[in-house]
JSON list of C-alpha atoms in Angstrom, two decimals:
[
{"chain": "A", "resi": 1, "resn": "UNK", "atom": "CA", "xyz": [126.71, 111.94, 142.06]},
{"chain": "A", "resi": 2, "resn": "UNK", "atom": "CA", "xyz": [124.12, 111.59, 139.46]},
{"chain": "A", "resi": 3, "resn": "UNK", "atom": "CA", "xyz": [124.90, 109.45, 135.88]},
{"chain": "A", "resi": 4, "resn": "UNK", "atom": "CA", "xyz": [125.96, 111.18, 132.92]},
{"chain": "A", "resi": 5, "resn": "UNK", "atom": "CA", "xyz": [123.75, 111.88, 130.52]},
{"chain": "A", "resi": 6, "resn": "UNK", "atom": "CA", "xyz": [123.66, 109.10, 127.71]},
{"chain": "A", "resi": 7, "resn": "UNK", "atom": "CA", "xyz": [124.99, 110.88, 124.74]},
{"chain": "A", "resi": 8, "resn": "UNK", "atom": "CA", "xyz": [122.56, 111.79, 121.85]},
{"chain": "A", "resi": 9, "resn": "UNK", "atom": "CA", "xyz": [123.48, 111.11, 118.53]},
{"chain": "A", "resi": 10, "resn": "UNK", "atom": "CA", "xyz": [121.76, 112.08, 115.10]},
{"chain": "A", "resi": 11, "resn": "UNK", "atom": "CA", "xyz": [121.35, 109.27, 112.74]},
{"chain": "A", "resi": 12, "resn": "UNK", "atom": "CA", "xyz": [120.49, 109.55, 108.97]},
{"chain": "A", "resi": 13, "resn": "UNK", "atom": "CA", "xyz": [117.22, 109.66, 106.74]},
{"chain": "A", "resi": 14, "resn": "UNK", "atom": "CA", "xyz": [117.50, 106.05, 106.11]},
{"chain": "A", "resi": 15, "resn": "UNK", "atom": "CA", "xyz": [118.35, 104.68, 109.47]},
{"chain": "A", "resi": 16, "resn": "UNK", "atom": "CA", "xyz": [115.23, 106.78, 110.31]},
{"chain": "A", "resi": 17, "resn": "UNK", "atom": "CA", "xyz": [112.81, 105.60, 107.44]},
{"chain": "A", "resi": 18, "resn": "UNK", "atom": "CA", "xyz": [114.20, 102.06, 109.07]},
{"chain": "A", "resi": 19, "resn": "UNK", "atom": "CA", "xyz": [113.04, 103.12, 112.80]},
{"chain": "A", "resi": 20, "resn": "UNK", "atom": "CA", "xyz": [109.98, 104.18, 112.01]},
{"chain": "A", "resi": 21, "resn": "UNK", "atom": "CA", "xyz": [109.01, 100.47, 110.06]},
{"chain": "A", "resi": 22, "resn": "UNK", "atom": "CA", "xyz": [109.63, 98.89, 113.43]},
{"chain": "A", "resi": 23, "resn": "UNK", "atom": "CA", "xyz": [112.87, 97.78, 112.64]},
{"chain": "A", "resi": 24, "resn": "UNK", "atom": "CA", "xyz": [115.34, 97.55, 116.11]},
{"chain": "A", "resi": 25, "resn": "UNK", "atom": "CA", "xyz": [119.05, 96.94, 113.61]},
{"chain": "A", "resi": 26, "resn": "UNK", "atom": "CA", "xyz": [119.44, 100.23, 111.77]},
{"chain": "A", "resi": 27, "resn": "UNK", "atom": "CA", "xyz": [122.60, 101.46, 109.56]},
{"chain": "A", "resi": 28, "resn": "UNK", "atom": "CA", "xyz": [125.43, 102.72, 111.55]},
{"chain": "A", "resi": 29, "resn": "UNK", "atom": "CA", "xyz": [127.34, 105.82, 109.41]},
{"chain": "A", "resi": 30, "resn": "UNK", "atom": "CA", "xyz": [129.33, 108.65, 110.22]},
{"chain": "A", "resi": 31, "resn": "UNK", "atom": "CA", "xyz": [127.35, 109.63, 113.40]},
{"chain": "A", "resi": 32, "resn": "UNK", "atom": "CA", "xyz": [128.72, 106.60, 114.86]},
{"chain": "A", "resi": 33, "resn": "UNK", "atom": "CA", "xyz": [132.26, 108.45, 116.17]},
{"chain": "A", "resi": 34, "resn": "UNK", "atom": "CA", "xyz": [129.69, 109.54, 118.91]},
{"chain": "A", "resi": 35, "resn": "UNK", "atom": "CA", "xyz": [128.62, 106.67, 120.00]},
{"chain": "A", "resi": 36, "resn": "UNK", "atom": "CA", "xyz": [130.82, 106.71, 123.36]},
{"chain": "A", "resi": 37, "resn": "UNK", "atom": "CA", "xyz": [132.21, 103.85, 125.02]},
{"chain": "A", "resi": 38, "resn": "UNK", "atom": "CA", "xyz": [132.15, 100.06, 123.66]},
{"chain": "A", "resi": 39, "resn": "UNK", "atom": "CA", "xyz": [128.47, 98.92, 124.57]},
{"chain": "A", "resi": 40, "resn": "UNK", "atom": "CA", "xyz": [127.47, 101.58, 125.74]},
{"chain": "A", "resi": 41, "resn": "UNK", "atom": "CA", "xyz": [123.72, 102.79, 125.38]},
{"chain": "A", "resi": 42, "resn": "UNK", "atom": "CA", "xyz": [123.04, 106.32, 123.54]},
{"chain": "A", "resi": 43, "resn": "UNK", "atom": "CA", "xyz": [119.73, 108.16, 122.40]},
{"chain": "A", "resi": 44, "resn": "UNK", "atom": "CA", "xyz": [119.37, 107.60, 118.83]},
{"chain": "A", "resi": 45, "resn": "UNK", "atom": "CA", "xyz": [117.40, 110.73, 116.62]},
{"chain": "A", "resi": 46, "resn": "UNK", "atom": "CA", "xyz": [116.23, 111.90, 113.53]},
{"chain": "A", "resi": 47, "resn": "UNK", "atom": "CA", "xyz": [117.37, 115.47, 111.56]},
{"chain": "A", "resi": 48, "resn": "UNK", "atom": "CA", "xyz": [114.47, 116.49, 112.95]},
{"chain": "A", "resi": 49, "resn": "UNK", "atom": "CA", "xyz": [115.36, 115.78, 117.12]},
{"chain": "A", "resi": 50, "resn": "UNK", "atom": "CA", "xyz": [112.41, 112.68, 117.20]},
{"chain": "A", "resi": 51, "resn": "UNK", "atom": "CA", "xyz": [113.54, 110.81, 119.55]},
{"chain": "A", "resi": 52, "resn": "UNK", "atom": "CA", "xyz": [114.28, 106.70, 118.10]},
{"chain": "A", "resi": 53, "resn": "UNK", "atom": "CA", "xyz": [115.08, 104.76, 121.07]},
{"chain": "A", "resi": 54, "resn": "UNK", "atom": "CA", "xyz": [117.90, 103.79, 123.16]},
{"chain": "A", "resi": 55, "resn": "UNK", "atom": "CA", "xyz": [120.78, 101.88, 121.08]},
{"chain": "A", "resi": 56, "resn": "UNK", "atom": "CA", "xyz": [124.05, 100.15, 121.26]},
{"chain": "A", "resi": 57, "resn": "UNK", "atom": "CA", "xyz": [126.27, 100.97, 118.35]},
{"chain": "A", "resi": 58, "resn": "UNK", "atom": "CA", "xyz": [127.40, 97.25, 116.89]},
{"chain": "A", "resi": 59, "resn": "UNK", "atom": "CA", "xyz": [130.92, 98.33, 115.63]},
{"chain": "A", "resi": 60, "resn": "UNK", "atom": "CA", "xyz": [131.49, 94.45, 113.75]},
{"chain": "A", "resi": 61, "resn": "UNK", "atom": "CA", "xyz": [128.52, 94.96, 111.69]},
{"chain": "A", "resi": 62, "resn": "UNK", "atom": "CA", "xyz": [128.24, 98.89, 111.35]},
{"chain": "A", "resi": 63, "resn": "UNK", "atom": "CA", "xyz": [124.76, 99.01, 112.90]},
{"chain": "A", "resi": 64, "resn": "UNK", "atom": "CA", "xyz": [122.58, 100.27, 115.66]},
{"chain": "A", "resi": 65, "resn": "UNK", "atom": "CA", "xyz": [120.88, 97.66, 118.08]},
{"chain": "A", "resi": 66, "resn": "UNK", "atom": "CA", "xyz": [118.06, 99.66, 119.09]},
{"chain": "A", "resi": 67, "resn": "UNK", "atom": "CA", "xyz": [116.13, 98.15, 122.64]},
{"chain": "A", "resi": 68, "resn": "UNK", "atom": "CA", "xyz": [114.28, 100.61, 124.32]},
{"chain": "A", "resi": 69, "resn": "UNK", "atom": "CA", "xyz": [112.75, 104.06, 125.18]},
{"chain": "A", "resi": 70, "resn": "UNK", "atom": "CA", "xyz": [115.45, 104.73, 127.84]},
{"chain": "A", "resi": 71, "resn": "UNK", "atom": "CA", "xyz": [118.81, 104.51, 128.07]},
{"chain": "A", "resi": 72, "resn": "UNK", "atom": "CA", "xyz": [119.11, 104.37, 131.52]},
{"chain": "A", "resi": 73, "resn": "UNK", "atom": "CA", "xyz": [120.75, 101.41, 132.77]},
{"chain": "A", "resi": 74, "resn": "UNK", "atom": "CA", "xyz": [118.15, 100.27, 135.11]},
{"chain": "A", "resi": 75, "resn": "UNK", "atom": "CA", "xyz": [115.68, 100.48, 132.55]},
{"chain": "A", "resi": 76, "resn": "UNK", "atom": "CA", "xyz": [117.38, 98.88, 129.81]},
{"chain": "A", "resi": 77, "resn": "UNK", "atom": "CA", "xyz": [117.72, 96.08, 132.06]},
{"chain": "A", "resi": 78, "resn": "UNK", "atom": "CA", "xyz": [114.38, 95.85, 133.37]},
{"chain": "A", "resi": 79, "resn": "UNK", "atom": "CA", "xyz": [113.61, 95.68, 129.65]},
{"chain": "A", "resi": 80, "resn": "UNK", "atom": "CA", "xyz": [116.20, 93.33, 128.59]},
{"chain": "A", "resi": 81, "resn": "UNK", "atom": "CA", "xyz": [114.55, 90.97, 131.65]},
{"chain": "A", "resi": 82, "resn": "UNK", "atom": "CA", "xyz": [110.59, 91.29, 130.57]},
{"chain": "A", "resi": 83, "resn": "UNK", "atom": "CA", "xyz": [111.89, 90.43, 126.76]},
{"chain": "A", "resi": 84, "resn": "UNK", "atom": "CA", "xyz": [113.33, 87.61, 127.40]},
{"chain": "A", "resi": 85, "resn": "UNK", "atom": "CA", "xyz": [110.40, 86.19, 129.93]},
{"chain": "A", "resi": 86, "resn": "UNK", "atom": "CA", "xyz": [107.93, 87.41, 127.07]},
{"chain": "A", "resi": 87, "resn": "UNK", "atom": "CA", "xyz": [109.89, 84.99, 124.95]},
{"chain": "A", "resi": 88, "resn": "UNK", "atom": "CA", "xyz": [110.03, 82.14, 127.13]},
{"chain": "A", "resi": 89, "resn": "UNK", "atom": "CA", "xyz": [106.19, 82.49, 127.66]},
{"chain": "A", "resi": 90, "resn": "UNK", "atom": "CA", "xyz": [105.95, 82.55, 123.75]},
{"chain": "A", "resi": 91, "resn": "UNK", "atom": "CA", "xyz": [107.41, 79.39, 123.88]},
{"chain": "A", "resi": 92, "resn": "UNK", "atom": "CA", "xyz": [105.46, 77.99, 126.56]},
{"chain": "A", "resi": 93, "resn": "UNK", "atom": "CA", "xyz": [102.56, 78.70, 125.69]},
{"chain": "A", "resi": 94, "resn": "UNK", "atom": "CA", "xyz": [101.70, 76.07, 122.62]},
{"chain": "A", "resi": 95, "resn": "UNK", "atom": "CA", "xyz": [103.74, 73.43, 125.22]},
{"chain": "A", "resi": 96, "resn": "UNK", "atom": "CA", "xyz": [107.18, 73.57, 123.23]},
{"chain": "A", "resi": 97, "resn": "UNK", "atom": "CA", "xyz": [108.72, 72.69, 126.30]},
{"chain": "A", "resi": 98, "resn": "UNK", "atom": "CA", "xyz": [107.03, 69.77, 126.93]},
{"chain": "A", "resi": 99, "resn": "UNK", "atom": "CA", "xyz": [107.47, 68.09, 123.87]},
{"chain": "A", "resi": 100, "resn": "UNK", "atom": "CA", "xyz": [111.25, 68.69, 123.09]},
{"chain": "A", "resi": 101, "resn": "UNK", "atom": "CA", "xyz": [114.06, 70.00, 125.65]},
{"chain": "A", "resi": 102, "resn": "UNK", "atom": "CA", "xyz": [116.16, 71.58, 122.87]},
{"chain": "A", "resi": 103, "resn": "UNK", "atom": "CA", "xyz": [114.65, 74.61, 121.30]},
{"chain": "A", "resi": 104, "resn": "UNK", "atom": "CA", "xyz": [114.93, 78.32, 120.50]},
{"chain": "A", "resi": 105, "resn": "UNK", "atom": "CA", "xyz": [114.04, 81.02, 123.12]},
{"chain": "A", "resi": 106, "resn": "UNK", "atom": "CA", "xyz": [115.15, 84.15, 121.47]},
{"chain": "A", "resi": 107, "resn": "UNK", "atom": "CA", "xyz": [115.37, 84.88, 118.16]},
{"chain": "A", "resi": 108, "resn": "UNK", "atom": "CA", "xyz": [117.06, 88.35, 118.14]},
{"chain": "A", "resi": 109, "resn": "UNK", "atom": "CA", "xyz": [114.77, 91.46, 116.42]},
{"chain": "A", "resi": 110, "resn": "UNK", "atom": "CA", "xyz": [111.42, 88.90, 116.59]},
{"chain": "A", "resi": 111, "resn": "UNK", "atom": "CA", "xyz": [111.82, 89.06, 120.42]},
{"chain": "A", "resi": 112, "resn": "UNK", "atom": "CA", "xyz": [112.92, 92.60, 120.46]},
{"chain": "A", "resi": 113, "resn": "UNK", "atom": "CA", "xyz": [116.46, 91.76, 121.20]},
{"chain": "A", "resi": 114, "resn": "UNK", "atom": "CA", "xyz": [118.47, 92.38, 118.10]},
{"chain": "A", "resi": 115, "resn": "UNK", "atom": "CA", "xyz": [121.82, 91.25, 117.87]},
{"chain": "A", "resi": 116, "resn": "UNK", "atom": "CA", "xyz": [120.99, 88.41, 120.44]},
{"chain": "A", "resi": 117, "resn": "UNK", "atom": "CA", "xyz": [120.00, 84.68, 119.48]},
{"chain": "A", "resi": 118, "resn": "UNK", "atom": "CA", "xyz": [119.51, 81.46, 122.62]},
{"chain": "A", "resi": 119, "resn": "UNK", "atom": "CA", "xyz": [119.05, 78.10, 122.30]},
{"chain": "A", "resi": 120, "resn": "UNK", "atom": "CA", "xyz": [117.98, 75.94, 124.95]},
{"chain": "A", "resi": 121, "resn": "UNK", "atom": "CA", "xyz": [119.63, 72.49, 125.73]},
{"chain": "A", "resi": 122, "resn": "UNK", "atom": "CA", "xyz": [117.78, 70.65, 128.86]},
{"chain": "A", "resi": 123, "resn": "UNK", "atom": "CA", "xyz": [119.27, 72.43, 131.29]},
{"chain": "A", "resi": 124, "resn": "UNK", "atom": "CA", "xyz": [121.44, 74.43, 129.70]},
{"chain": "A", "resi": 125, "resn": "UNK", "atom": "CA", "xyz": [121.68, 77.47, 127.23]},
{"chain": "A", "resi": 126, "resn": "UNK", "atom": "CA", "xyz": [123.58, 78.60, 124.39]},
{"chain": "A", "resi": 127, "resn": "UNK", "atom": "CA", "xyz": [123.59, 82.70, 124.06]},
{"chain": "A", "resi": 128, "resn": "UNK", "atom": "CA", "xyz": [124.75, 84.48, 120.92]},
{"chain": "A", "resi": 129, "resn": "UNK", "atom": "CA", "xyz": [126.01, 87.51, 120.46]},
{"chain": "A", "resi": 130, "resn": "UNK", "atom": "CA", "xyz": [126.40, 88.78, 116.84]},
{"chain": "A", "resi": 131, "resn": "UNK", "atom": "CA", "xyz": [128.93, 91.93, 117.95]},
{"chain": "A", "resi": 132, "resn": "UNK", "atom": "CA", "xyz": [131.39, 92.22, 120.64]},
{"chain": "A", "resi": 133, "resn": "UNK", "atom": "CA", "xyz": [129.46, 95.37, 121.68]},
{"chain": "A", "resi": 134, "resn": "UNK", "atom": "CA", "xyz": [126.65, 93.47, 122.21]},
{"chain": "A", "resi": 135, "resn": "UNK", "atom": "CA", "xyz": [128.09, 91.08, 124.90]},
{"chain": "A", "resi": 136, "resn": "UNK", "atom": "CA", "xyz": [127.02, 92.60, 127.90]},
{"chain": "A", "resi": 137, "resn": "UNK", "atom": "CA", "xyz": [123.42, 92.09, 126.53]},
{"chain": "A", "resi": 138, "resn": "UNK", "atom": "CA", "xyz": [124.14, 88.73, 125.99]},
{"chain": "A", "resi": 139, "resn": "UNK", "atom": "CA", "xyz": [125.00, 88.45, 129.62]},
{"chain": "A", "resi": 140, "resn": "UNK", "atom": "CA", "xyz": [122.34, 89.85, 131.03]},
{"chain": "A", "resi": 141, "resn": "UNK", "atom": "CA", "xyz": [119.98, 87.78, 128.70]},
{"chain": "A", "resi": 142, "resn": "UNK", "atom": "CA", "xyz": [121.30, 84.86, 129.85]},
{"chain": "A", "resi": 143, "resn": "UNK", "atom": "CA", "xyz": [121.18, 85.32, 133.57]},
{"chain": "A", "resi": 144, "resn": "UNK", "atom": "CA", "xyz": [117.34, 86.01, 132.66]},
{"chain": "A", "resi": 145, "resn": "UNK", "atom": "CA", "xyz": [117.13, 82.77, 131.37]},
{"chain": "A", "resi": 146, "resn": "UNK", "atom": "CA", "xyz": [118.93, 80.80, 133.90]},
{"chain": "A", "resi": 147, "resn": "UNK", "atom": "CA", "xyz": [116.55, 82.75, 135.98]},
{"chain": "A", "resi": 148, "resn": "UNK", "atom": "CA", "xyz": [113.40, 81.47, 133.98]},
{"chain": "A", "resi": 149, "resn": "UNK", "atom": "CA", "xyz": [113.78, 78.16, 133.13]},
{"chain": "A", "resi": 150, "resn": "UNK", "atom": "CA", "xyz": [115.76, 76.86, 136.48]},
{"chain": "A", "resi": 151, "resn": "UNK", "atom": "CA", "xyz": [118.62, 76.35, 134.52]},
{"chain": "A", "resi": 152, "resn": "UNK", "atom": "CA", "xyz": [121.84, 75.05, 135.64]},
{"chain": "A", "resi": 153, "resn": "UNK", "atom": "CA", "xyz": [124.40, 77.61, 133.36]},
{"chain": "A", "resi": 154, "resn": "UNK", "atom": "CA", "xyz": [125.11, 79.63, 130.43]},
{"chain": "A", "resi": 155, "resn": "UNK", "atom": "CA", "xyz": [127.82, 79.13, 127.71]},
{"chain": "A", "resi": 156, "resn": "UNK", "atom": "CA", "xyz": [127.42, 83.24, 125.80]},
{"chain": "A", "resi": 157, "resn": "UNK", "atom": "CA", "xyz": [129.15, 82.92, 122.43]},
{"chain": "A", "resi": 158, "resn": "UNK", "atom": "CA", "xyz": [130.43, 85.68, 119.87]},
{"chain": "A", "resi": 159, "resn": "UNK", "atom": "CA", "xyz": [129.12, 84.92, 116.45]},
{"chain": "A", "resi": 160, "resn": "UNK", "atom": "CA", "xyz": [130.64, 86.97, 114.02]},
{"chain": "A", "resi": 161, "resn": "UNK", "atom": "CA", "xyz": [129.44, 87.45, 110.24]},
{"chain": "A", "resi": 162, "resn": "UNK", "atom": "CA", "xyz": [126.38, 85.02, 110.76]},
{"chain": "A", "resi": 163, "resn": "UNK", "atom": "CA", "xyz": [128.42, 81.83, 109.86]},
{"chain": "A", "resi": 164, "resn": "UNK", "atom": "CA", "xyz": [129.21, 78.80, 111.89]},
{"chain": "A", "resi": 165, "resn": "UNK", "atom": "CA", "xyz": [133.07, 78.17, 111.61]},
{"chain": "A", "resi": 166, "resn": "UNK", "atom": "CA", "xyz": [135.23, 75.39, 112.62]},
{"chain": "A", "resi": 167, "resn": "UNK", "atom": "CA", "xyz": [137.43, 75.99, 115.62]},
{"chain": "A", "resi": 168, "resn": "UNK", "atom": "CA", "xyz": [137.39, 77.85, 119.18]},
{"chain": "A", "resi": 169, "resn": "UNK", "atom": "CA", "xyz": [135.36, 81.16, 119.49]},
{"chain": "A", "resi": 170, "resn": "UNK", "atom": "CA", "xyz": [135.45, 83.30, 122.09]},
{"chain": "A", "resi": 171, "resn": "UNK", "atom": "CA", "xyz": [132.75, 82.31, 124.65]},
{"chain": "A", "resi": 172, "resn": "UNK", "atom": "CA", "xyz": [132.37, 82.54, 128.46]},
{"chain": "A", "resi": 173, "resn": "UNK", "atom": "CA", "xyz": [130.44, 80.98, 131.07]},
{"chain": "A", "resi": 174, "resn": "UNK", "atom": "CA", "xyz": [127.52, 82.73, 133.38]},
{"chain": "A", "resi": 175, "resn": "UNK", "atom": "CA", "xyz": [126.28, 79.75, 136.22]},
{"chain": "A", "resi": 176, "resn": "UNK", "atom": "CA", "xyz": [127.86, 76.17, 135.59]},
{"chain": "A", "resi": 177, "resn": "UNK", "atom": "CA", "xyz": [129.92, 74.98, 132.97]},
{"chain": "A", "resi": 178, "resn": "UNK", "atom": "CA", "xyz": [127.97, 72.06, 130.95]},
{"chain": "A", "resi": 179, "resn": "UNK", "atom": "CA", "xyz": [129.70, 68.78, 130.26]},
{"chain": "A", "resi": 180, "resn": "UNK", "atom": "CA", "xyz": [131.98, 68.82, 127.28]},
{"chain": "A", "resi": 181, "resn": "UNK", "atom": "CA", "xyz": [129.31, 66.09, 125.99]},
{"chain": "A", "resi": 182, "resn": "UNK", "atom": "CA", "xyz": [125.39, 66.55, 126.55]},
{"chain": "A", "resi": 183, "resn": "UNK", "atom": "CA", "xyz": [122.86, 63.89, 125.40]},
{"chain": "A", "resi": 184, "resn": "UNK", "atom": "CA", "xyz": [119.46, 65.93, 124.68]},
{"chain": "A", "resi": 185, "resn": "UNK", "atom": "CA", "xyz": [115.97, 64.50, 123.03]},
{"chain": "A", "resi": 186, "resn": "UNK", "atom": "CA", "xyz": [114.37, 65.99, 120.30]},
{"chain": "A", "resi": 187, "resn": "UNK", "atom": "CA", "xyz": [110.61, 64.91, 120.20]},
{"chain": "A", "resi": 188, "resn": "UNK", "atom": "CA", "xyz": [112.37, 61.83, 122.17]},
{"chain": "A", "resi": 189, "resn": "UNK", "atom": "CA", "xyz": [115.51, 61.23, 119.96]},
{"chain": "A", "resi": 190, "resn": "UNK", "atom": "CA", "xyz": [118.63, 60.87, 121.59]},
{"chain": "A", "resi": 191, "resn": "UNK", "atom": "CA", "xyz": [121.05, 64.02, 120.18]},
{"chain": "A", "resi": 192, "resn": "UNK", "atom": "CA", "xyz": [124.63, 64.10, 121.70]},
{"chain": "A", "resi": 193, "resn": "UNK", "atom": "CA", "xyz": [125.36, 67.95, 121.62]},
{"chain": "A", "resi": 194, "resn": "UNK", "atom": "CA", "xyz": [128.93, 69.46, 122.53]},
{"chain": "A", "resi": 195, "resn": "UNK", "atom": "CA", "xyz": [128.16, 72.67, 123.81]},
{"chain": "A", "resi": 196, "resn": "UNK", "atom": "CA", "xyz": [131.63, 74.13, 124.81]},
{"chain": "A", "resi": 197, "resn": "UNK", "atom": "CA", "xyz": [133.14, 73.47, 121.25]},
{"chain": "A", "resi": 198, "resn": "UNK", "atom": "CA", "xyz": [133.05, 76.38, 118.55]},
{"chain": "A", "resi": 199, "resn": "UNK", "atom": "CA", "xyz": [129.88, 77.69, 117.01]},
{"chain": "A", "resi": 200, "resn": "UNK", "atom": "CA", "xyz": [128.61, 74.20, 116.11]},
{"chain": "A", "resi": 201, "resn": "UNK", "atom": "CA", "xyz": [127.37, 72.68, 118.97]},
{"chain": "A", "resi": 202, "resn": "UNK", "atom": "CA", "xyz": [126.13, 69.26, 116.84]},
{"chain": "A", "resi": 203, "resn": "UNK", "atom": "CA", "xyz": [122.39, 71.15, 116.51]},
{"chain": "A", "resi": 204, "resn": "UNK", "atom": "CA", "xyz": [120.92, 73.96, 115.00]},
{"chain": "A", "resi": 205, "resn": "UNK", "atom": "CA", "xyz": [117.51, 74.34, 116.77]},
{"chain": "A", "resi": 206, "resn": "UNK", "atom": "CA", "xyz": [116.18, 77.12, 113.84]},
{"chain": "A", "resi": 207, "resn": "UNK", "atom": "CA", "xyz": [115.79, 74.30, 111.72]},
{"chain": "A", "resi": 208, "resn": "UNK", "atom": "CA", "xyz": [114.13, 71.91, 113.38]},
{"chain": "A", "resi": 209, "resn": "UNK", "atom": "CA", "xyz": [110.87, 72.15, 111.07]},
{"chain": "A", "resi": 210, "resn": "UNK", "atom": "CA", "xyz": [113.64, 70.63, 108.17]},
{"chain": "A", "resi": 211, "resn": "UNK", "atom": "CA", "xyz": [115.08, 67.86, 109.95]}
]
């Protein structure tokens, strides 16, 4: 039996204007009641029937994840895959592995993965998802990952509203469990990093320029 067709949903004017600037997290309004299932992916268009790209409605923060030309579910994650090895190979390529082992691999709508944010550890990952809609992404993304840097397991955390909070979040594992406590070196530094706690794992690797 062939898949249903992904449904196709209308967006407005200014979700549009936003589309068409190159940005992939667009306004979510009234047109979102169509959106189908939780995490699902949908055809996103303009008033006029242009075609967008392929979304995921993000219910928690009332926008559209846009990540690809089709919505088909082997394509999207084909996609999802070749994003996130363009972003290792980003990193790579100036030798940021080589001179630290805890860094950033994706950085959400700069690798083309909005919603989605993944820090590496040695040889283990942190994976953010900034929606519960978006978790399956964050799965996928971080098999990828395991898959392209040889790495031992996942930990995929939701981060809702942006903010690191005290306390347990809801997170789940994808390949081995790290230690509760992980000693990593930054540019040779010693940095104990806990990364089955909450949102804090002891290290923010976005602003390692500051420290």
């Amino acid at each position: 039996m062939p898949a249903a067709s992904p449904s196709r949903v209308t967006v407005s004017a200014d979700a549009v204007a936003q589309a068409c600037r190159g940005r992939l997290a667009v306004p979510a309004a009234a047109e979102a009641q169509d959106a189908g299932e939780p995490g699902s992916f949908v055809t996103l268009h303009g008033t006029g029937g242009e075609f967008l790209g392929a979304a995921v409605l993000d219910r928690d923060n009332e926008l559209w994840r846009i990540f690809g030309d089709s919505p088909a579910a082997e394509s999207v994650a084909a996609l999802l895959e070749a994003r996130t090895r363009r972003a290792l190979a980003l990193r790579e390529r100036p030798g940021i592995p080589d001179r630290t082992d805890v860094w950033r691999a994706i950085n959400s709508e700069g690798d083309g993965l909005p919603g989605i944010a993944a820090d590496v550890f040695g040889s283990y990952l942190v994976v953010y998802a900034y929606g519960r809609d978006l978790l399956p992404i964050a799965r996928t993304v971080a098999q990828a990952l395991i898959d392209g840097r040889s790495a031992s397991g996942a930990v995929v955390k939701l981060r809702l509203g942006g903010t690191a909070k005290p306390g347990p979040v809801p997170q789940e594992l994808v390949g081995e469990a790290p230690p509760e406590s992980l000693v990593v070196r930054e540019h040779g530094v010693p940095l104990e990093v806990h990364l089955l706690s909450g949102l804090n794992t002891g290290l923010f690797t976005d602003i390692r320029q500051h420290r």
